[in-house]
XYZ file of C-alpha atoms in Angstrom:
52
model
C -7.964 -6.206 80.155
C -4.390 -6.915 80.984
C -2.877 -9.807 82.922
C -5.973 -12.046 82.970
C -3.843 -14.969 81.785
C -2.182 -15.146 85.201
C -5.339 -16.593 86.743
C -6.020 -20.342 86.733
C -9.772 -19.769 86.715
C -11.773 -16.731 85.674
C -15.327 -16.343 87.002
C -16.918 -14.448 84.102
C -20.401 -14.551 85.636
C -19.121 -12.700 88.707
C -17.023 -10.299 86.607
C -19.932 -9.478 84.267
C -22.409 -8.782 87.090
C -23.723 -5.199 86.895
C -21.935 -4.501 83.597
C -23.349 -3.905 80.131
C -21.562 -5.274 77.065
C -21.945 -4.222 73.435
C -20.729 -6.166 70.391
C -18.788 -3.851 68.078
C -17.506 -6.337 65.522
C -17.298 -9.942 64.352
C -14.692 -11.606 62.149
C -13.401 -15.079 61.307
C -10.915 -16.519 63.813
C -8.145 -18.132 61.775
C -5.435 -20.614 62.769
C -2.017 -18.948 62.578
C -0.013 -20.418 59.712
C -2.681 -22.531 58.036
C -5.255 -19.720 57.763
C -7.996 -22.276 58.532
C -11.126 -20.741 60.062
C -11.523 -22.232 63.553
C -14.228 -19.987 64.958
C -15.578 -16.470 65.183
C -13.914 -13.580 66.975
C -16.379 -11.236 68.685
C -15.140 -7.770 69.671
C -16.967 -6.227 72.634
C -16.779 -3.162 74.851
C -18.080 -2.554 78.350
C -20.495 0.354 77.934
C -21.855 0.399 81.494
C -20.113 -0.538 84.730
C -22.234 -0.326 87.875
C -20.000 -2.449 90.090
C -19.149 -1.256 93.556
């Protein structure tokens, strides 16, 4: 999904309507430089898109 950073607000609920998502991977999310774990990165794909 390119160019999403140009939006001030992203309505994920509206975007996700009528789509199916599948988690394909999880890994630690690390701070660049310090290597401190600051969260979890979840990789997903859209496997169904029934939007108009």
